[in-house]
Amino acid sequence: MQLHPRFFGRNLRENIVSKLMKDVEGTCSGRHGFVVAITGIENIGKGLIRDGTGFVTFPVKYQCVVFRPFKGEILEAVVTMVNKMGFFAEAGPVQIFVSNHLIPDDMEFQSGDMPNYTTSDGSVKIQKDSEVRLKIIGTRVDATEIFCIGTIKDDFLGVINDPANA
Amino acid sequence: MVTDSPVHSSSSEDFAAFLDVELDSKSSGSSSNAEKAGNEHHSDSVASSSPDEEEAEDDDSELENKRVKRSKVETAEIVEDDRGATSIASLEQNSKASSSKEICTHPGSFGTMCIVCGKMLDEESGVTFGYIHKGLRLGNDEIVRLRNTDIKNLLCHKKLYLILDLDHTLLNSTQLMHMTPDEEYLKSQTDSLQDVSKGSLFMLSFMHMMTKLRPFVRTFLKEASQMFEMYIYTMGDRAYALEMAKLLDPGREYFNAKVISRDDGTQRHQKGLDVVLGQESAVLILDDTENAWMKHKDNLILMERYHFFASSCHQFGFNCKSLSELKSDENESEGALASILKVLRKIHHIFFEESEENLEGRDVRQVLKTVRKDVLEGCKIVFSRVFPTQFPADNHHLWRMAEQLGATCSTELDTSVTHVVSKDAGTEKSRWALKHNKFLVHPGWIEATNYFWQKQPEESFSVNQTKNE
């Protein structure tokens, strides 16, 4: 954690913590996933003055809540876009794509101004803003984003709350 | 009983026999019958045959039904016993088959993961579909598959695909800094961005742009959306394309995830249908630049360019006053969009109502060709002083344009000639036309006819008059 000298003084510790929160919360690291919230500071080490700038680097150990989906995990997500290739859903910051190979065969794509996947009897419908329960079958964690591939072609997966019927 | 298995198996045998006796005496319901069948399944056939004999003695008619069921279970069991070895073999086969199924063809990827099996893919293959979602790529086989399923769906709804260009087709934009002093008045006439559905002139100060929608465009989109699934395909960048889509389609009814910009194309300075998930035989394209669609000229309906702002006129080398400077605009009901809409309706009608072939076999490109051929049907055209002398006449774009419109072109004058196209009223052929009471028209007549898909009144393209313009 690099800090400008103007933050030094009585509130040094508070300043370090608030800067840490500002810088880290909401970011994504490839190793740990999304940092949701910092829960505690373990220790703040000795500062090291950078040559020439006056900035001081403090090593900070902290605990935080992270979110990182794993392969095989069951997630609940909100559908953001439906098209003929499948649908995209979001679980917090995670982007999930469910291709139409992984949507049950009895669900068919219906185009129109509200594209959706519907069963032949019309009882189940997946459209924008539907909530679905899906299984993650692949993840990729970038520096800033997490992409997932999901499936709803399994028992107990699919729509859990349809805004159209609510 | 738990410790060693032989005891367990024999006890289950005993248990099955015991159950049978119990059940036979009690004339059980179907549920316990099923339970018994399950038990029998575990025991071997010898054990199950003995209660059967027992049952044969029993002549209770109520059990008849049950016995049939039982014997079915038994035969199934015997079959299983006989095929004990083969069934294992077939199981192995099954597992082999399923594992070969697991070798995924990777039809596409999302963030470099296969969209079907979720595996990371090393090489980037296929075509990007960034306009649908960031990081999405599809392989060629998958595109073909999607097109095939989609076309059936679409034809059921009596729709075709329509690809629309933005600039000079549906609207005209200019940089604020390129506006001439004569256009300054426009800045006070802009419509509010709060409710874009009514306005047509917008100031997008954050993009340093001013945009004028072509007259009739709202009606056009509304009507066309009944007949077509519409895409926007522009040479502008993504941000601009999305901003324009917002102006044209504030309700997001028409172009949801169907806005393609130059960032999405696969070739530079070219527009291609490879990024469009539509079968080429059902796509119509509306664009003002023919050269952008080299590979898909048969799908193209060429639009007359819409120049509202002065900067756009200069860009294309016109030195006349722009519409904005003249404080006028295209005619709403007779403008280019209105006449093209009529053409689209006609094509749609012919495609769905008049074609003899079955739906899948139809090709909108053929329909387009025939509709185009009707426009100048029966005209015979002679050109005079239009082409350079050494130029092969039948290779000139006007010649070909006239032929596509259904006219016959000729280099010789005879009585069957109906039109003489010339830039100069003084040529021999022009004088001949006047003398024999044939139409003498400016080349612009053919171009206008090509844009409006309708034979234009020859009077407004007479040679002397066009000279003054």
XYZ file of C-alpha atoms in Angstrom:
635
model
C 0.000 0.000 0.000
C 1.578 3.234 -1.154
C 0.749 6.365 0.727
C 1.433 10.026 0.132
C 3.224 11.786 2.995
C 0.278 14.125 3.549
C -1.615 11.233 5.141
C 0.969 10.783 7.840
C 0.220 11.794 11.380
C -2.097 10.686 14.091
C -4.583 9.111 11.679
C -2.000 7.190 9.710
C -3.571 3.838 10.506
C -7.087 4.976 9.623
C -5.848 6.486 6.425
C -4.143 3.275 5.409
C -7.272 1.259 6.103
C -9.599 3.605 4.267
C -7.287 3.752 1.283
C -7.053 -0.009 1.287
C -10.829 -0.316 1.249
C -11.129 2.203 -1.525
C -8.484 0.509 -3.631
C -9.258 -3.122 -3.065
C -12.978 -3.607 -2.501
C -14.776 -4.385 -5.721
C -11.653 -5.387 -7.562
C -10.886 -8.799 -8.872
C -7.729 -10.801 -8.550
C -6.990 -13.834 -10.619
C -5.945 -15.852 -7.588
C -8.697 -15.056 -5.149
C -11.642 -13.767 -7.088
C -13.687 -10.685 -6.325
C -12.943 -8.851 -3.114
C -16.347 -8.125 -1.651
C -15.485 -6.530 1.679
C -12.547 -6.173 4.020
C -13.362 -7.721 7.337
C -10.273 -7.091 9.371
C -6.716 -5.880 9.343
C -4.216 -8.367 10.695
C -1.219 -6.105 10.867
C 0.377 -3.145 9.228
C 4.097 -3.496 8.789
C 6.857 -0.957 8.772
C 6.716 1.625 6.031
C 9.402 1.819 3.405
C 10.237 5.163 1.855
C 10.462 5.103 -1.906
C 13.524 6.821 -3.242
C 12.884 10.102 -4.932
C 9.110 10.353 -4.444
C 8.457 10.547 -0.768
C 5.745 7.922 -1.040
C 5.830 5.302 1.625
C 4.888 1.683 1.049
C 3.267 -0.181 3.916
C 2.816 -3.929 3.789
C -0.719 -4.644 5.009
C -2.125 -8.046 5.897
C -5.888 -8.120 5.845
C -8.802 -10.490 5.783
C -11.652 -10.108 3.372
C -14.704 -11.784 1.948
C -14.086 -12.919 -1.601
C -16.396 -14.325 -4.192
C -15.095 -16.841 -6.616
C -17.300 -19.385 -8.316
C -15.953 -22.874 -8.719
C -16.572 -25.585 -11.227
C -19.536 -27.638 -10.139
C -20.921 -24.931 -7.902
C -24.619 -24.209 -8.010
C -25.366 -20.511 -8.306
C -28.421 -18.382 -8.566
C -28.206 -15.723 -11.203
C -30.293 -13.091 -12.939
C -30.716 -13.365 -16.702
C -29.432 -10.286 -18.490
C -29.773 -11.214 -22.132
C -31.485 -13.958 -24.086
C -30.631 -14.794 -27.676
C -30.587 -17.708 -30.039
C -27.190 -18.851 -28.799
C -28.368 -19.180 -25.242
C -28.569 -16.693 -22.434
C -26.298 -14.553 -20.319
C -26.782 -14.190 -16.612
C -25.132 -12.299 -13.804
C -24.441 -13.386 -10.266
C -23.123 -10.207 -8.751
C -20.077 -9.270 -10.776
C -19.779 -12.652 -12.458
C -20.845 -13.042 -16.062
C -22.266 -16.449 -16.879
C -23.141 -17.792 -20.285
C -25.475 -20.747 -20.733
C -25.396 -21.920 -24.316
C -28.426 -23.476 -25.897
C -26.619 -26.821 -25.868
C -26.910 -26.678 -22.117
C -30.533 -25.647 -21.958
C -32.960 -28.600 -21.740
C -33.958 -29.835 -25.177
C -37.639 -29.246 -24.560
C -37.062 -25.510 -24.209
C -37.202 -23.624 -27.464
C -36.060 -20.170 -28.396
C -38.784 -17.651 -29.169
C -37.712 -14.451 -30.821
C -39.571 -11.188 -30.594
C -39.139 -8.015 -28.629
C -38.855 -10.121 -25.466
C -36.798 -13.100 -26.598
C -37.103 -16.123 -24.353
C -36.735 -19.875 -23.989
C -40.003 -21.620 -23.352
C -41.048 -25.216 -22.837
C -43.484 -26.633 -25.361
C -46.379 -26.379 -22.896
C -45.414 -22.802 -22.016
C -45.162 -23.494 -18.302
C -41.537 -22.472 -17.908
C -40.076 -19.395 -19.489
C -36.605 -17.922 -19.322
C -36.373 -14.300 -20.320
C -34.555 -11.177 -19.288
C -34.666 -10.625 -15.510
C -35.690 -14.205 -14.794
C -33.863 -15.760 -11.888
C -32.279 -19.093 -12.644
C -30.383 -21.664 -10.682
C -27.473 -22.991 -12.662
C -24.398 -25.105 -12.336
C -20.974 -23.727 -13.197
C -19.043 -25.978 -15.529
C -16.143 -23.699 -16.322
C -14.627 -20.521 -14.981
C -12.063 -18.083 -16.136
C -10.765 -15.372 -13.865
C -9.283 -12.319 -15.504
C -7.533 -9.408 -13.891
C -10.816 -7.548 -13.762
C -13.564 -9.960 -14.705
C -14.771 -13.475 -14.101
C -16.380 -15.399 -16.922
C -18.291 -18.600 -16.325
C -19.990 -21.225 -18.421
C -23.118 -22.583 -16.842
C -25.669 -25.257 -17.490
C -29.300 -25.711 -16.549
C -29.530 -29.125 -18.168
C -29.625 -31.076 -14.938
C -32.035 -31.982 -12.176
C -33.294 -29.136 -10.014
C -31.780 -26.456 -12.216
C -33.676 -23.811 -14.107
C -36.017 -20.934 -13.416
C -36.627 -20.207 -9.762
C -38.506 -16.950 -10.078
C -40.142 -15.547 -13.156
C -40.763 -11.789 -13.140
C -43.563 -12.199 -15.651
C -45.556 -14.357 -13.256
C -44.628 -12.546 -10.077
C -25.496 -60.212 8.969
C -23.475 -57.106 8.373
C -20.124 -58.793 8.822
C -20.050 -61.285 5.967
C -21.807 -61.193 2.653
C -22.858 -64.850 2.103
C -25.075 -64.653 5.151
C -26.513 -61.494 3.821
C -27.385 -62.922 0.437
C -28.993 -66.057 1.843
C -30.977 -64.049 4.304
C -32.284 -61.859 1.523
C -33.332 -65.001 -0.309
C -35.158 -66.148 2.725
C -36.672 -62.788 3.153
C -37.949 -62.822 -0.403
C -39.575 -66.187 0.058
C -41.058 -65.064 3.308
C -42.431 -61.967 1.732
C -43.977 -63.929 -1.090
C -45.808 -66.136 1.266
C -46.950 -63.228 3.292
C -48.132 -61.314 0.306
C -49.881 -64.203 -1.354
C -51.888 -64.816 1.706
C -52.762 -61.216 2.181
C -53.599 -60.280 -1.449
C -51.557 -57.182 -1.344
C -51.868 -53.902 -3.201
C -49.705 -52.897 -6.063
C -47.195 -50.999 -3.990
C -46.117 -53.981 -1.957
C -46.112 -55.970 -5.146
C -43.550 -53.656 -6.571
C -41.529 -53.943 -3.428
C -41.610 -57.671 -3.724
C -40.573 -57.494 -7.335
C -37.605 -55.493 -6.216
C -36.719 -58.120 -3.687
C -37.055 -60.822 -6.239
C -34.704 -59.046 -8.434
C -31.965 -59.508 -5.907
C -32.564 -63.200 -5.450
C -31.644 -65.662 -8.157
C -34.118 -67.342 -10.464
C -34.239 -70.615 -8.542
C -35.470 -68.896 -5.467
C -38.142 -66.976 -7.281
C -39.457 -70.032 -9.125
C -40.541 -71.771 -5.930
C -43.025 -69.142 -4.791
C -44.330 -69.164 -8.326
C -45.327 -72.797 -7.958
C -46.908 -71.928 -4.732
C -48.869 -69.293 -6.412
C -49.946 -71.615 -9.230
C -51.768 -73.693 -6.673
C -53.459 -70.625 -5.469
C -56.530 -70.182 -7.659
C -57.605 -66.867 -6.322
C -58.738 -64.857 -9.345
C -57.809 -61.626 -7.656
C -54.168 -62.535 -7.916
C -54.299 -63.300 -11.604
C -53.278 -59.846 -12.517
C -50.462 -59.839 -10.055
C -49.138 -63.091 -11.322
C -48.853 -61.774 -14.800
C -46.838 -58.924 -13.461
C -44.672 -61.247 -11.514
C -43.959 -63.486 -14.435
C -42.982 -60.458 -16.427
C -40.482 -59.516 -13.822
C -39.213 -63.046 -13.835
C -38.708 -63.275 -17.579
C -36.939 -59.995 -17.531
C -34.724 -61.362 -14.860
C -33.957 -64.521 -16.777
C -33.086 -62.568 -19.828
C -30.761 -60.552 -17.719
C -29.175 -63.703 -16.338
C -28.660 -65.162 -19.759
C -27.076 -62.061 -21.027
C -25.076 -61.502 -17.923
C -21.836 -61.332 -19.795
C -23.119 -59.493 -22.798
C -24.848 -56.867 -20.733
C -21.575 -56.023 -19.088
C -20.028 -55.769 -22.503
C -22.782 -53.499 -23.695
C -22.351 -51.428 -20.571
C -18.766 -50.966 -21.486
C -19.795 -49.966 -24.939
C -22.186 -47.471 -23.502
C -19.559 -45.934 -21.375
C -17.284 -45.768 -24.365
C -19.997 -44.098 -26.372
C -20.650 -41.585 -23.662
C -16.989 -40.804 -23.302
C -16.691 -40.209 -27.027
C -19.649 -37.889 -26.668
C -17.710 -36.023 -24.054
C -15.021 -35.200 -26.564
C -16.537 -31.836 -27.234
C -16.353 -30.215 -30.644
C -16.066 -26.826 -28.931
C -18.687 -25.082 -31.040
C -17.830 -21.724 -29.583
C -16.181 -19.967 -26.723
C -16.967 -17.384 -24.094
C -13.930 -15.795 -22.526
C -11.785 -18.544 -24.143
C -13.848 -21.284 -22.487
C -15.821 -23.739 -24.550
C -19.510 -22.913 -24.296
C -20.472 -26.564 -23.995
C -17.888 -28.321 -21.857
C -16.354 -25.348 -20.063
C -12.798 -26.347 -20.891
C -10.226 -23.675 -21.561
C -9.417 -23.427 -25.234
C -5.944 -22.455 -26.284
C -6.356 -21.160 -29.768
C -8.821 -18.483 -30.690
C -10.963 -19.923 -33.413
C -14.155 -18.875 -35.112
C -15.742 -15.492 -35.520
C -16.089 -12.992 -32.700
C -19.557 -11.868 -31.753
C -18.534 -8.999 -29.538
C -21.677 -7.086 -30.413
C -23.772 -9.708 -28.688
C -21.590 -10.102 -25.649
C -17.998 -9.381 -24.820
C -15.764 -12.392 -25.209
C -18.130 -14.510 -27.267
C -16.814 -16.433 -30.256
C -18.535 -19.023 -32.365
C -17.163 -21.675 -34.672
C -18.345 -21.957 -38.232
C -20.305 -25.162 -37.701
C -22.154 -23.606 -34.834
C -22.997 -20.541 -36.892
C -24.409 -22.738 -39.610
C -26.413 -24.687 -37.062
C -27.782 -21.512 -35.478
C -28.659 -20.063 -38.852
C -30.531 -23.187 -39.813
C -32.606 -23.316 -36.666
C -33.168 -19.600 -36.707
C -34.351 -19.403 -40.272
C -37.105 -21.937 -39.651
C -38.261 -19.976 -36.660
C -38.160 -16.742 -38.587
C -40.002 -18.020 -41.634
C -42.744 -19.319 -39.374
C -43.230 -15.755 -38.231
C -43.151 -14.580 -41.847
C -40.073 -12.519 -41.325
C -36.799 -11.969 -43.129
C -33.583 -10.280 -42.068
C -32.922 -6.639 -42.788
C -29.556 -5.045 -42.249
C -29.532 -1.295 -41.971
C -26.707 1.126 -42.343
C -26.727 4.243 -40.174
C -24.937 7.146 -41.788
C -26.556 8.560 -44.903
C -29.146 5.813 -44.802
C -31.142 6.292 -41.629
C -29.564 9.487 -40.381
C -26.859 12.060 -40.877
C -24.373 13.200 -38.272
C -21.827 15.953 -38.155
C -19.094 17.052 -35.807
C -20.053 20.262 -34.085
C -16.800 21.868 -35.164
C -17.569 21.161 -38.816
C -20.811 23.051 -38.823
C -20.991 26.068 -41.083
C -22.217 29.485 -39.937
C -25.421 28.880 -41.890
C -26.153 25.899 -39.689
C -25.747 27.661 -36.382
C -29.496 28.160 -36.171
C -29.884 24.381 -35.768
C -28.299 24.499 -32.353
C -31.312 26.265 -30.980
C -33.729 23.853 -32.615
C -32.501 20.587 -31.193
C -34.957 18.217 -29.594
C -34.625 17.164 -26.027
C -32.714 13.999 -25.263
C -35.155 13.171 -22.501
C -37.805 11.927 -24.848
C -36.032 10.947 -28.041
C -38.996 9.114 -29.490
C -40.497 12.279 -30.943
C -37.565 14.377 -32.010
C -35.379 14.100 -35.064
C -32.558 16.569 -34.473
C -30.278 15.856 -31.555
C -27.265 17.501 -30.062
C -24.946 14.945 -28.514
C -22.596 17.373 -26.835
C -20.690 14.650 -25.003
C -19.722 13.182 -28.363
C -19.352 16.627 -29.973
C -21.881 15.659 -32.557
C -25.160 16.648 -33.976
C -27.421 14.051 -35.514
C -30.400 14.415 -37.769
C -32.645 11.433 -38.308
C -33.918 10.963 -41.823
C -37.550 11.928 -42.240
C -39.921 8.967 -42.074
C -37.363 6.824 -40.258
C -39.595 6.100 -37.258
C -42.482 4.940 -39.373
C -40.055 3.013 -41.498
C -38.592 1.110 -38.553
C -41.994 0.414 -37.105
C -43.370 -0.966 -40.345
C -40.224 -2.837 -41.261
C -40.050 -4.512 -37.866
C -43.296 -6.267 -38.743
C -41.661 -7.921 -41.714
C -38.026 -8.185 -40.722
C -35.651 -8.972 -37.965
C -33.463 -5.909 -38.101
C -29.782 -5.371 -37.532
C -27.747 -2.188 -37.547
C -24.434 -2.506 -39.318
C -22.308 0.589 -39.455
C -18.754 1.574 -40.204
C -18.829 3.826 -37.167
C -17.332 2.712 -33.889
C -19.227 0.840 -31.205
C -19.956 3.805 -28.952
C -21.371 5.826 -31.810
C -23.443 2.919 -33.104
C -24.984 2.270 -29.710
C -25.735 5.938 -29.208
C -27.487 6.114 -32.566
C -29.388 2.938 -31.817
C -30.666 4.629 -28.676
C -31.959 7.545 -30.722
C -33.597 5.344 -33.328
C -34.934 2.770 -30.951
C -35.502 4.320 -27.539
C -37.756 1.441 -26.521
C -35.066 -1.090 -27.459
C -37.647 -3.029 -29.414
C -35.831 -3.455 -32.700
C -32.098 -3.678 -32.243
C -31.584 -5.508 -28.981
C -28.020 -6.901 -29.181
C -28.117 -6.543 -32.941
C -25.925 -3.514 -33.410
C -22.805 -4.346 -35.367
C -20.054 -1.770 -35.694
C -16.763 -1.707 -37.501
C -15.072 -3.188 -34.422
C -17.006 -6.390 -34.990
C -16.357 -6.903 -38.673
C -13.926 -9.559 -39.788
C -12.427 -7.536 -42.635
C -11.258 -3.984 -42.755
C -13.376 -1.515 -44.717
C -15.737 -4.290 -45.653
C -19.044 -5.309 -44.273
C -19.738 -9.010 -44.251
C -22.657 -11.213 -43.414
C -20.403 -13.657 -41.577
C -21.055 -11.895 -38.288
C -24.792 -11.882 -38.871
C -26.610 -14.942 -37.638
C -28.885 -15.038 -40.613
C -29.004 -17.190 -43.701
C -27.791 -15.243 -46.693
C -30.774 -16.296 -48.737
C -33.057 -14.387 -46.389
C -31.060 -11.210 -45.827
C -31.748 -7.822 -47.332
C -29.252 -5.030 -46.879
C -29.995 -1.339 -46.951
C -26.877 0.723 -47.432
C -25.672 3.767 -49.305
C -22.194 2.389 -50.039
C -22.112 -0.379 -52.578
C -18.397 -1.005 -52.167
C -18.737 -2.008 -48.543
C -20.683 -5.109 -49.549
C -18.505 -6.574 -52.272
C -19.448 -10.154 -51.464
C -23.134 -9.551 -50.966
C -24.184 -7.261 -53.788
C -27.151 -9.482 -54.538
C -28.595 -8.770 -51.123
C -28.093 -5.050 -51.330
C -30.670 -2.357 -51.841
C -28.727 0.768 -52.566
C -29.975 3.852 -50.797
C -29.795 7.399 -51.967
C -27.460 9.186 -49.606
C -29.044 11.428 -47.064
C -27.002 14.604 -46.730
C -28.502 16.916 -44.236
C -25.428 18.671 -42.941
C -23.026 20.718 -45.011
C -20.005 18.768 -43.797
C -21.454 15.573 -45.195
C -22.005 17.208 -48.582
C -18.418 18.405 -48.672
C -17.180 15.006 -47.683
C -18.702 13.546 -50.822
C -17.595 16.425 -52.990
C -20.840 18.279 -53.515
C -20.523 22.008 -53.583
C -24.189 22.784 -53.371
C -25.985 24.060 -50.306
C -26.922 21.328 -47.887
C -30.460 20.682 -46.756
C -29.656 22.232 -43.426
C -28.380 25.402 -45.017
C -31.450 25.596 -47.221
C -33.582 24.996 -44.139
C -35.407 22.197 -45.882
C -35.460 18.435 -45.640
C -36.425 15.327 -47.531
C -40.084 14.836 -48.153
C -41.536 12.708 -45.404
C -44.030 10.753 -47.452
C -42.153 10.597 -50.751
C -38.594 10.438 -49.533
C -36.142 7.630 -50.038
C -37.171 5.670 -46.974
C -40.835 5.752 -47.880
C -40.202 4.467 -51.375
C -37.826 1.780 -50.128
C -40.401 0.668 -47.620
C -42.783 0.062 -50.502
C -40.131 -2.032 -52.209
C -39.522 -3.987 -49.032
C -43.224 -4.656 -48.692
C -43.369 -5.876 -52.237
C -40.408 -8.185 -51.812
C -41.801 -9.517 -48.573
C -45.138 -10.130 -50.208
C -43.644 -11.939 -53.181
C -41.387 -14.013 -50.979
C -44.146 -15.269 -48.743
C -47.266 -15.153 -50.865
C -46.375 -15.686 -54.467
C -43.394 -17.980 -54.479
C -44.130 -21.532 -55.553
C -41.173 -23.218 -53.928
C -41.274 -24.447 -50.382
C -40.172 -21.929 -47.788
C -36.685 -23.268 -47.262
C -35.849 -23.209 -50.941
C -36.733 -19.605 -51.494
C -34.093 -17.020 -52.003
C -34.742 -13.380 -51.364
C -31.904 -12.478 -53.723
C -33.873 -13.919 -56.623
C -36.935 -11.985 -55.555
C -34.878 -8.834 -55.330
C -33.602 -9.410 -58.841
C -37.046 -9.921 -60.332
C -38.514 -6.925 -58.564
C -35.637 -4.833 -59.818
C -36.113 -6.106 -63.336
C -39.708 -4.888 -63.400
C -38.768 -1.286 -62.857
C -37.695 -0.355 -66.375
C -39.408 -3.253 -68.113
C -39.910 -2.524 -71.786
C -37.528 0.390 -71.996
C -34.834 0.417 -74.591
C -32.040 2.772 -73.825
C -29.362 4.280 -75.986
C -26.533 6.188 -74.381
C -25.011 9.201 -75.986
C -21.863 10.929 -74.833
C -22.142 9.292 -71.432
C -19.242 6.901 -71.683
C -15.742 7.775 -72.774
C -15.283 6.802 -76.422
C -12.798 4.029 -75.865
C -14.677 2.597 -72.883
C -16.400 -0.756 -73.421
C -19.993 0.429 -73.175
C -21.528 -2.704 -71.696
C -19.111 -2.553 -68.780
C -20.131 0.880 -67.598
C -21.987 1.027 -64.310
C -24.918 2.929 -65.802
C -25.292 0.339 -68.534
C -25.294 -2.471 -66.034
C -27.581 -0.576 -63.721
C -30.075 -0.087 -66.537
C -29.918 -3.766 -67.394
C -30.464 -4.771 -63.782
C -33.512 -2.569 -63.782
C -34.886 -4.557 -66.684
C -34.143 -2.201 -69.528
C -32.455 -3.248 -72.739
C -29.454 -1.263 -73.704
C -28.259 -0.675 -77.198
C -25.632 1.280 -79.052
C -27.629 1.630 -82.264
C -30.637 3.799 -82.841
C -33.810 2.268 -84.208
C -37.524 2.787 -83.799
C -37.834 0.481 -80.792
C -35.627 2.762 -78.694
C -37.631 4.541 -76.001
C -35.034 6.587 -74.135
C -31.862 8.356 -75.114
C -29.628 9.076 -72.168
C -27.287 11.949 -72.687
C -25.534 14.732 -70.869
C -25.661 16.970 -73.898
C -28.653 17.945 -75.985
C -26.438 18.704 -78.974
C -25.289 15.218 -79.917
C -26.550 13.446 -82.983
C -28.455 10.874 -80.981
C -30.014 13.534 -78.773
C -31.260 15.439 -81.804
C -32.595 12.199 -83.213
C -34.500 11.629 -79.995
C -36.104 15.050 -80.096
C -36.978 14.619 -83.733
C -38.590 11.209 -83.269
C -40.324 12.215 -80.072
C -38.369 9.891 -77.823
C -37.460 10.676 -74.248
C -34.176 12.458 -73.893
C -33.015 12.145 -70.319
C -30.033 12.920 -68.188
C -28.052 9.951 -66.736
C -29.381 11.016 -63.347
C -32.696 9.565 -64.457
C -31.330 6.038 -64.298
C -29.686 6.646 -60.960
C -32.831 8.119 -59.484
C -34.854 5.247 -60.848
C -32.387 2.872 -59.254
C -32.764 4.586 -55.889
C -36.511 4.883 -55.914
C -37.299 1.582 -57.632
C -39.739 3.357 -59.813
C -39.534 4.854 -63.233
C -39.044 8.538 -62.619
C -40.951 11.163 -64.573
C -38.751 11.830 -67.593
C -39.705 15.507 -67.687
C -37.827 16.305 -64.513
C -34.657 14.850 -65.992
C -34.675 16.522 -69.359
C -31.208 17.375 -70.463
C -31.401 21.167 -70.618
C -32.993 21.460 -67.280
C -30.479 19.331 -65.470
C -27.718 21.421 -66.913
C -28.859 24.349 -64.842
C -28.903 22.436 -61.609
